[in-house]
Backbone as numpy.savetxt, mean C-alpha at the origin, in Angstrom:
# Nx Ny Nz CAx CAy CAz Cx Cy Cz
5.91 0.43 -13.50 5.29 1.67 -13.59 6.06 2.82 -13.28
7.38 2.73 -12.55 8.08 3.86 -12.37 8.49 4.31 -13.87
9.14 3.49 -15.05 9.42 3.53 -16.07 8.40 4.17 -16.60
7.62 3.79 -16.86 6.30 4.06 -17.47 5.95 5.71 -17.16
5.79 5.98 -15.77 5.87 7.49 -15.59 6.86 8.08 -16.04
8.00 7.72 -15.89 9.45 8.68 -16.30 9.00 9.01 -17.91
8.26 8.19 -18.70 8.13 7.84 -19.80 7.22 9.17 -20.24
6.48 9.20 -19.29 5.21 10.05 -19.52 5.90 11.29 -19.37
6.35 11.26 -18.18 7.09 13.30 -17.57 7.70 13.52 -18.67
8.54 12.86 -19.47 9.63 13.64 -20.18 8.55 14.11 -21.58
7.66 13.82 -21.67 7.27 14.21 -23.11 5.49 14.83 -22.54
5.89 15.92 -21.90 4.78 16.78 -21.13 4.24 17.89 -21.78
3.09 17.92 -22.14 2.39 18.75 -23.15 1.96 20.40 -22.07
0.64 20.64 -22.81 0.09 22.00 -22.18 -1.22 21.53 -21.71
-1.75 21.62 -20.74 -3.13 21.42 -20.26 -4.12 22.46 -20.21
-4.99 22.36 -20.43 -6.23 23.38 -20.39 -6.80 23.41 -18.87
-7.32 24.84 -18.92 -7.79 25.13 -17.47 -9.25 23.62 -17.38
-9.81 23.52 -18.32 -10.65 22.41 -18.20 -10.40 20.99 -17.75
-9.41 20.65 -18.81 -8.79 19.51 -18.58 -8.38 19.20 -16.98
-7.47 20.12 -16.81 -6.90 19.86 -15.45 -8.11 20.03 -14.40
-9.30 20.82 -14.93 -10.57 20.70 -13.68 -11.21 19.20 -13.69
-11.12 18.52 -15.33 -11.51 17.39 -15.22 -10.63 16.03 -14.43
-9.22 16.54 -14.38 -8.44 15.33 -14.09 -8.63 15.62 -12.52
-8.62 16.73 -11.96 -8.86 16.76 -10.82 -10.34 16.27 -10.01
-11.01 16.59 -11.06 -12.49 15.99 -10.17 -12.27 14.26 -10.34
-11.93 13.48 -11.22 -11.29 12.23 -11.59 -10.47 11.47 -10.47
-9.62 12.49 -10.04 -8.41 12.08 -8.68 -9.12 12.08 -7.95
-10.47 13.22 -7.19 -10.82 13.19 -6.05 -12.08 12.16 -6.12
-12.17 11.92 -7.00 -14.16 11.04 -6.79 -13.44 9.86 -6.54
-12.26 9.21 -7.19 -12.09 7.70 -7.20 -11.64 7.20 -5.93
-12.05 6.08 -5.45 -11.65 5.55 -3.94 -10.35 5.13 -3.89
-9.67 4.52 -5.50 -8.65 4.59 -5.67 -7.61 5.38 -5.92
-6.19 5.02 -5.98 -5.28 5.79 -6.71 -5.62 5.83 -8.14
-5.85 6.90 -9.08 -6.01 6.97 -10.19 -4.49 7.01 -10.93
-4.55 5.93 -11.91 -3.15 5.31 -12.94 -3.41 6.39 -14.04
-1.96 6.55 -14.89 -2.04 7.30 -16.11 -2.83 6.60 -17.26
-2.61 5.13 -16.90 -3.49 4.53 -17.72 -5.13 4.46 -17.52
-5.82 4.89 -16.46 -6.70 4.98 -16.37 -7.26 6.07 -16.72
-6.58 7.20 -16.67 -6.96 8.74 -17.14 -6.66 8.68 -18.74
-5.78 7.97 -19.11 -5.62 7.74 -20.97 -7.03 7.12 -21.45
-7.57 6.19 -20.61 -8.49 5.46 -21.17 -9.93 6.43 -21.11
-10.00 6.87 -19.70 -11.25 7.87 -19.44 -11.23 9.49 -20.54
-9.92 9.80 -20.89 -9.88 10.84 -21.65 -9.01 10.55 -23.22
-9.80 9.50 -23.59 -9.20 8.99 -24.75 -9.00 10.24 -25.85
-9.66 11.16 -25.86 -10.07 12.04 -26.95 -8.80 13.43 -26.82
-8.33 13.15 -25.88 -7.25 14.07 -25.52 -5.53 13.63 -25.50
-4.97 14.32 -25.80 -3.42 14.33 -25.81 -2.81 13.61 -24.78
-2.10 12.24 -24.60 -1.64 11.81 -23.49 -0.47 12.78 -23.21
0.20 13.48 -23.87 1.02 14.45 -23.47 0.06 16.05 -22.11
-0.85 15.86 -23.02 -1.56 16.76 -21.88 -2.30 16.29 -20.91
-2.56 15.13 -20.58 -3.14 14.76 -19.63 -2.12 14.69 -18.56
-0.93 14.27 -19.32 0.22 14.11 -18.28 0.62 15.38 -17.44
0.30 16.70 -18.32 0.65 17.72 -17.86 -0.27 18.10 -17.01
-1.19 18.05 -17.22 -2.60 18.27 -16.49 -2.10 17.69 -14.72
-1.39 16.73 -14.83 -1.28 15.81 -13.24 -0.60 16.58 -12.78
0.74 16.79 -13.62 1.89 17.61 -13.19 1.20 19.31 -12.45
0.65 19.86 -13.48 0.25 21.02 -12.77 -0.89 20.83 -11.64
-1.25 19.82 -11.43 -2.04 19.83 -10.48 -1.55 19.38 -9.23
-0.47 19.00 -9.28 0.61 18.43 -8.05 1.14 19.35 -7.56
1.41 20.46 -8.76 2.34 21.76 -8.21 0.99 22.84 -7.46
0.05 22.64 -7.92 -0.95 23.76 -7.65 -1.38 22.96 -6.01
-1.00 21.52 -6.16 -1.89 21.28 -4.37 -0.52 21.35 -3.57
0.78 21.62 -3.90 1.39 22.03 -2.91 1.57 23.09 -2.37
0.99 24.02 -2.91 0.41 25.63 -2.49 -1.07 25.24 -1.48
-1.56 24.33 -1.59 -2.47 24.45 -0.52 -2.10 23.94 1.03
-2.56 24.50 1.96 -2.50 24.03 3.66 -2.80 22.56 3.79
-3.79 22.63 3.29 -4.84 21.24 3.94 -4.55 19.96 2.84
-4.71 20.14 1.74 -4.50 18.96 1.16 -3.52 18.78 -0.01
-3.24 17.97 -0.57 -1.77 17.32 -1.22 -2.50 16.29 -2.43
-1.79 16.22 -3.47 -1.82 15.37 -4.72 -0.70 14.60 -4.69
-0.63 13.24 -4.21 0.46 12.58 -3.96 0.22 11.21 -4.99
1.57 10.85 -5.22 1.58 9.39 -6.19 1.61 8.47 -5.18
0.66 7.22 -5.16 0.65 6.41 -4.09 0.05 4.83 -4.78
0.97 3.85 -4.57 0.30 2.70 -5.26 0.24 2.78 -6.93
1.24 3.30 -7.31 0.84 3.48 -8.86 0.14 4.45 -9.44
-0.24 5.16 -8.71 -1.53 6.32 -9.15 -1.43 7.47 -8.49
-2.31 8.43 -8.41 -2.33 9.49 -7.75 -4.12 9.68 -6.98
-3.43 10.01 -5.79 -4.88 10.58 -5.02 -4.82 12.26 -4.26
-6.04 12.47 -3.99 -5.81 13.65 -3.19 -6.34 13.90 -1.87
-5.21 13.87 -0.90 -5.41 13.04 0.56 -5.23 14.82 1.41
-5.61 14.54 2.74 -5.29 15.94 3.45 -3.69 15.33 4.10
-3.30 16.51 4.28 -1.60 16.30 4.54 -1.43 16.02 6.38
-0.30 15.13 6.18 -0.16 14.27 7.13 -0.25 14.83 8.75
0.12 16.02 8.93 0.04 17.01 9.91 -1.35 17.21 10.51
-2.21 16.97 9.68 -3.64 17.16 9.64 -4.71 16.18 10.31
-4.01 14.59 10.24 -4.83 13.75 10.22 -5.41 13.58 11.40
-4.93 14.23 12.90 -5.52 13.84 13.90 -6.76 14.83 13.96
-7.08 15.89 13.20 -8.25 16.61 12.87 -9.14 15.82 12.22
-8.84 15.59 11.44 -9.69 14.55 10.39 -10.20 13.10 11.37
-9.32 12.63 11.96 -10.01 11.29 12.96 -10.82 11.89 14.21
-10.81 13.13 14.28 -11.86 13.52 15.07 -13.38 13.83 14.54
-13.16 14.20 13.15 -14.20 14.62 12.46 -15.39 12.95 12.11
-14.65 12.35 12.00 -15.12 11.21 11.93 -15.34 10.01 12.81
-14.48 10.55 14.50 -14.60 9.75 15.36 -14.29 8.46 15.24
-13.03 8.12 14.61 -12.73 6.45 14.45 -12.81 5.90 15.60
-13.28 5.17 15.49 -13.55 3.87 16.18 -12.52 3.05 16.84
-12.49 2.49 17.98 -11.03 1.72 18.24 -10.93 0.30 17.66
-12.07 -0.15 17.08 -12.29 -1.25 16.30 -11.48 -1.26 14.82
-11.58 -0.02 14.35 -11.15 0.51 13.45 -9.76 0.34 13.21
-9.00 0.55 14.18 -7.55 0.76 14.59 -7.20 -0.61 14.40
-5.68 -0.76 14.17 -4.84 -2.12 14.17 -4.48 -1.83 15.68
-4.13 -3.21 16.12 -3.60 -3.28 17.22 -2.64 -3.41 17.17
-1.43 -3.09 18.47 0.05 -3.05 18.50 0.76 -4.54 17.54
-0.14 -5.38 18.57 0.34 -6.82 17.92 0.13 -7.12 15.99
-1.20 -6.43 15.73 -1.38 -6.51 14.39 -0.12 -5.60 13.39
0.01 -4.20 14.02 1.16 -3.53 13.34 2.47 -3.72 13.26
3.04 -4.70 14.44 4.17 -5.42 14.31 4.47 -6.39 13.51
3.42 -7.36 13.15 2.92 -8.40 12.68 2.90 -8.01 11.31
2.28 -6.90 10.71 2.26 -6.12 9.43 3.68 -5.79 9.13
4.48 -4.97 9.94 5.75 -4.37 9.66 6.65 -6.16 9.28
6.80 -6.77 10.10 7.45 -7.94 9.59 7.20 -8.58 8.31
5.97 -8.23 8.13 5.67 -9.38 6.74 6.24 -8.08 5.68
5.59 -7.20 5.85 6.42 -5.89 4.74 7.75 -5.78 4.47
8.52 -5.91 5.75 9.97 -5.89 5.26 10.43 -7.25 5.26
10.24 -8.17 5.42 10.64 -9.77 5.16 9.71 -10.44 4.14
8.90 -9.92 3.28 8.06 -10.62 2.46 9.04 -11.08 1.27
8.02 -12.02 0.67 7.45 -13.02 1.36 7.71 -13.84 2.41
6.55 -14.31 3.18 7.02 -14.76 4.64 6.13 -15.41 5.34
6.40 -16.88 5.90 5.66 -17.96 6.28 5.21 -17.46 7.82
3.72 -17.98 7.88 3.35 -17.68 9.54 4.44 -18.15 10.83
4.90 -19.03 10.42 5.97 -19.68 11.42 7.33 -18.47 11.49
7.82 -18.42 10.20 8.87 -17.13 10.44 8.31 -15.77 10.84
7.20 -15.43 10.72 6.74 -14.17 11.44 6.80 -14.37 13.13
5.97 -15.58 13.55 5.87 -15.92 14.96 7.81 -15.81 15.38
8.56 -16.41 14.45 10.07 -16.40 15.08 10.27 -15.13 15.43
10.14 -14.17 14.56 11.04 -13.22 14.75 9.94 -12.18 15.90
8.61 -12.35 16.21 8.09 -11.57 16.77 8.05 -12.18 18.28
8.41 -13.48 18.05 7.95 -14.66 19.39 6.87 -14.86 20.27
5.52 -14.83 19.42 4.13 -14.88 19.67 3.52 -15.92 18.60
2.68 -16.71 18.90 1.96 -16.86 17.96 1.08 -15.67 16.72
0.71 -16.20 15.52 0.53 -14.82 15.06 -1.06 -15.37 13.94
-1.61 -16.39 14.24 -2.37 -16.79 13.45 -3.40 -15.91 13.44
-3.91 -15.43 14.77 -4.99 -15.02 14.58 -5.11 -13.16 14.13
-4.01 -12.67 14.59 -3.36 -11.67 13.76 -3.39 -11.56 12.21
-3.18 -12.76 11.67 -2.89 -13.12 10.06 -4.22 -13.04 9.60
-5.21 -13.14 10.69 -6.74 -13.33 10.02 -7.00 -12.07 9.87
-6.62 -11.20 10.76 -7.46 -10.10 11.07 -6.92 -8.78 9.70
-5.32 -8.93 9.68 -4.97 -8.41 8.40 -5.17 -8.95 6.83
-5.65 -9.97 7.41 -6.22 -10.73 5.66 -7.86 -9.83 5.84
-8.19 -10.22 6.40 -9.99 -9.51 6.77 -10.19 -8.25 6.31
-8.86 -7.53 6.83 -8.53 -5.75 6.51 -7.71 -5.82 5.01
-7.21 -6.52 4.17 -7.09 -6.74 2.92 -5.74 -5.91 2.98
-4.83 -5.89 4.09 -3.47 -5.41 3.80 -2.49 -6.73 3.69
-2.77 -7.52 3.54 -1.88 -8.75 3.36 -2.81 -9.76 2.60
-2.00 -10.36 1.93 -2.69 -11.76 1.18 -1.56 -12.91 0.88
-1.97 -13.95 0.68 -1.32 -15.18 0.59 -0.97 -15.17 -1.10
0.27 -15.22 -1.33 1.40 -15.37 -2.40 1.50 -16.48 -2.82
1.45 -17.31 -2.18 2.28 -18.64 -2.65 2.31 -19.52 -1.43
3.22 -20.58 -1.89 3.36 -21.77 -0.65 4.77 -21.49 -1.03
5.72 -21.94 0.21 7.00 -22.29 0.19 7.42 -23.47 0.17
8.93 -23.91 -0.62 9.01 -25.19 -0.95 9.67 -25.85 -0.09
9.38 -26.13 1.34 9.57 -26.84 2.50 8.54 -27.80 3.06
8.91 -28.80 3.71 7.96 -29.68 4.46 6.53 -28.87 4.69
5.88 -29.30 4.31 4.04 -29.15 4.84 3.84 -27.62 3.85
4.71 -27.39 3.05 4.46 -26.07 2.14 3.46 -24.89 2.91
3.96 -24.52 4.20 3.26 -23.38 4.43 3.25 -22.14 3.57
1.86 -21.64 4.02 1.45 -19.91 2.88 2.62 -19.29 3.27
2.82 -18.31 2.19 3.83 -17.32 1.89 2.54 -16.17 1.73
3.11 -15.20 2.84 2.23 -13.74 3.07 3.05 -12.67 2.63
2.46 -11.37 1.83 3.00 -10.42 1.21 2.01 -9.59 1.47
2.53 -8.08 1.62 1.64 -7.25 1.38 0.77 -6.67 0.18
-0.11 -5.91 0.10 -1.30 -5.57 -0.87 -0.88 -4.02 -1.39
-1.82 -3.92 -2.39 -2.35 -2.35 -2.68 -2.47 -1.85 -1.84
-3.66 -2.39 -1.28 -4.34 -1.81 0.06 -3.10 -1.16 1.04
-2.48 -1.48 1.17 -1.28 -1.68 2.57 -0.81 -0.40 2.00
-0.17 -0.36 0.56 0.38 0.91 -0.22 -0.31 2.10 0.35
-1.57 2.01 -0.58 -2.72 3.22 -0.14 -2.49 3.24 1.46
-2.98 2.92 2.34 -3.14 3.21 3.71 -2.10 3.84 4.28
-0.89 3.26 3.66 0.15 3.75 4.48 0.87 4.67 3.34
0.43 5.12 2.36 0.58 6.21 1.38 2.23 5.96 0.87
2.41 5.02 0.41 3.63 4.34 -0.46 3.19 4.18 -1.85
4.52 4.57 -2.53 4.13 4.59 -4.05 4.50 3.34 -4.16
5.58 2.37 -3.62 6.08 1.27 -3.77 6.76 0.80 -2.27
7.09 -0.69 -2.28 8.09 -1.26 -1.38 9.29 -0.38 -1.27
9.81 0.06 -2.30 11.08 0.80 -2.29 10.80 1.94 -1.43
9.65 2.86 -1.09 9.33 4.20 -0.15 9.30 3.36 1.46
9.51 2.14 1.59 9.24 1.61 3.06 10.66 2.50 3.54
9.95 3.49 4.89 10.93 4.19 5.69 12.11 2.89 6.44
13.10 3.44 6.89 13.53 2.51 8.50 12.89 1.96 9.23
12.78 1.09 9.39 12.13 -0.18 10.37 11.92 0.85 11.54
12.93 1.45 11.93 13.01 2.33 13.52 11.87 3.59 13.17
12.08 4.06 11.97 11.11 5.36 11.81 9.81 4.75 11.73
9.29 3.64 11.15 7.90 3.24 10.86 7.59 2.87 11.95
8.29 2.46 12.79 7.95 1.80 14.49 7.58 2.95 15.04
8.38 4.06 14.95 7.95 5.50 15.87 6.85 5.87 15.52
6.34 6.32 14.24 5.60 6.86 13.56 4.09 6.28 13.69
4.27 4.58 14.22 3.10 4.14 14.06 2.94 3.76 15.60
3.57 3.60 16.41 3.61 3.66 17.78 3.75 2.38 18.25
4.75 1.62 17.85 5.17 0.49 18.70 6.64 0.11 18.71
7.22 -0.57 19.13 8.70 -1.27 19.57 8.68 -2.03 18.46
9.64 -1.47 17.33 10.41 -2.98 16.55 10.79 -4.36 16.98
10.07 -5.29 16.55 10.49 -6.72 17.25 11.80 -6.69 17.21
12.73 -7.77 17.58 14.43 -7.58 17.77 14.71 -8.34 16.57
13.74 -9.49 16.02 14.33 -9.85 14.66 14.46 -8.97 13.28
13.63 -8.16 13.48 13.31 -7.32 12.12 14.40 -6.59 11.58
14.89 -6.59 10.60 15.91 -6.45 9.80 15.33 -5.53 8.47
15.97 -4.91 7.93 15.49 -3.94 6.31 15.00 -5.55 5.15
13.75 -5.03 4.38 13.14 -5.95 3.62 14.44 -6.63 2.65
14.56 -7.71 2.29 15.62 -8.61 1.72 14.64 -9.45 0.54
15.32 -9.72 -0.49 14.61 -10.62 -1.28 14.33 -11.89 -0.99
13.24 -12.84 -0.90 13.45 -13.88 -0.49 12.97 -15.24 -1.69
12.95 -16.32 -1.20 13.05 -17.60 -2.04 11.97 -18.65 -2.10
11.53 -19.32 -2.45 10.77 -20.43 -2.20 9.35 -20.21 -2.57
8.76 -18.90 -3.09 7.67 -18.58 -3.51 7.29 -19.45 -4.66
6.16 -20.21 -4.30 5.26 -21.12 -5.19 4.00 -20.52 -5.53
3.71 -20.55 -6.98 2.23 -20.28 -7.14 1.26 -21.24 -6.20
-0.09 -20.59 -5.84 -1.34 -21.44 -5.38 -1.57 -22.64 -6.15
-1.73 -23.43 -5.26 -2.17 -24.90 -6.08 -3.75 -24.69 -6.40
-4.35 -25.50 -7.53 -5.44 -24.73 -8.12 -6.30 -24.85 -7.08
-7.50 -23.84 -7.13 -8.65 -24.29 -6.27 -8.27 -23.43 -5.08
-7.16 -23.17 -4.59 -6.89 -22.23 -3.56 -6.81 -20.82 -3.68
-7.63 -20.24 -3.12 -7.69 -18.62 -3.03 -7.20 -17.68 -1.93
-6.64 -16.96 -2.17 -5.78 -15.68 -0.97 -6.99 -15.71 0.31
-8.44 -15.54 -0.24 -9.13 -15.04 0.85 -9.31 -16.28 1.70
-9.45 -17.49 1.27 -9.73 -19.12 2.22 -9.12 -18.54 3.71
-9.44 -19.30 4.47 -9.16 -19.15 5.91 -7.82 -20.36 5.97
-7.32 -19.69 7.38 -5.81 -20.26 7.51 -6.09 -21.61 8.07
-5.62 -22.85 7.49 -5.92 -24.13 7.99 -5.04 -24.23 9.17
-5.29 -25.37 9.85 -4.85 -25.39 11.15 -3.22 -25.91 11.36
-2.84 -26.42 10.13 -1.22 -26.61 9.67 -0.38 -25.27 9.34
-1.23 -24.39 8.90 -0.29 -23.02 8.99 -0.41 -22.31 9.91
-1.28 -22.25 10.99 -1.06 -21.49 12.27 -0.49 -20.90 13.15
0.92 -22.05 12.91 2.05 -21.87 13.83 2.68 -20.43 13.31
């Protein structure tokens, strides 16, 4: 996606006020990040370089706004509130405690983010506690997914983060992950001792036919 966007930004045209308004409305109204591919499809009658220009001009315009910003996240663009104002937004919506992730869930999510793909047993070894219940919660929240099985005895499930994870934490891609200490401090928990920076992992196998990422965890993989 980065290469695609670099190609787009290298051939920027000139956007009309009407086109900028349309692009702004599309990004604002979309529940998910709006990609260039989506914009090109919706605005097929407009030159692609003008659509790119509209996005770039919109981003520049929002840099001057004190409450909102137009950010690149999960391969697309969103109009969001500025991080320093999140507490006020939470007050507006009276965020319920049931909507928040527990410290245990945040720790588990951090382990997965930095060590993915990873098995439940490997997560438990890092955290020092059983994580099966927490994994089920993160699956329900669509923050993680099952991406395959590890080629070892028992062929346990491998877990990785999702696009929803990128959106939730405002990341363009996994390359945007901060240092684990910074992430833990921002989210309000102490990082597990065994956690280190994201490293490539081996042993990823495709799901067997008929298995789905949303299936409940079998007892054999709950350790």
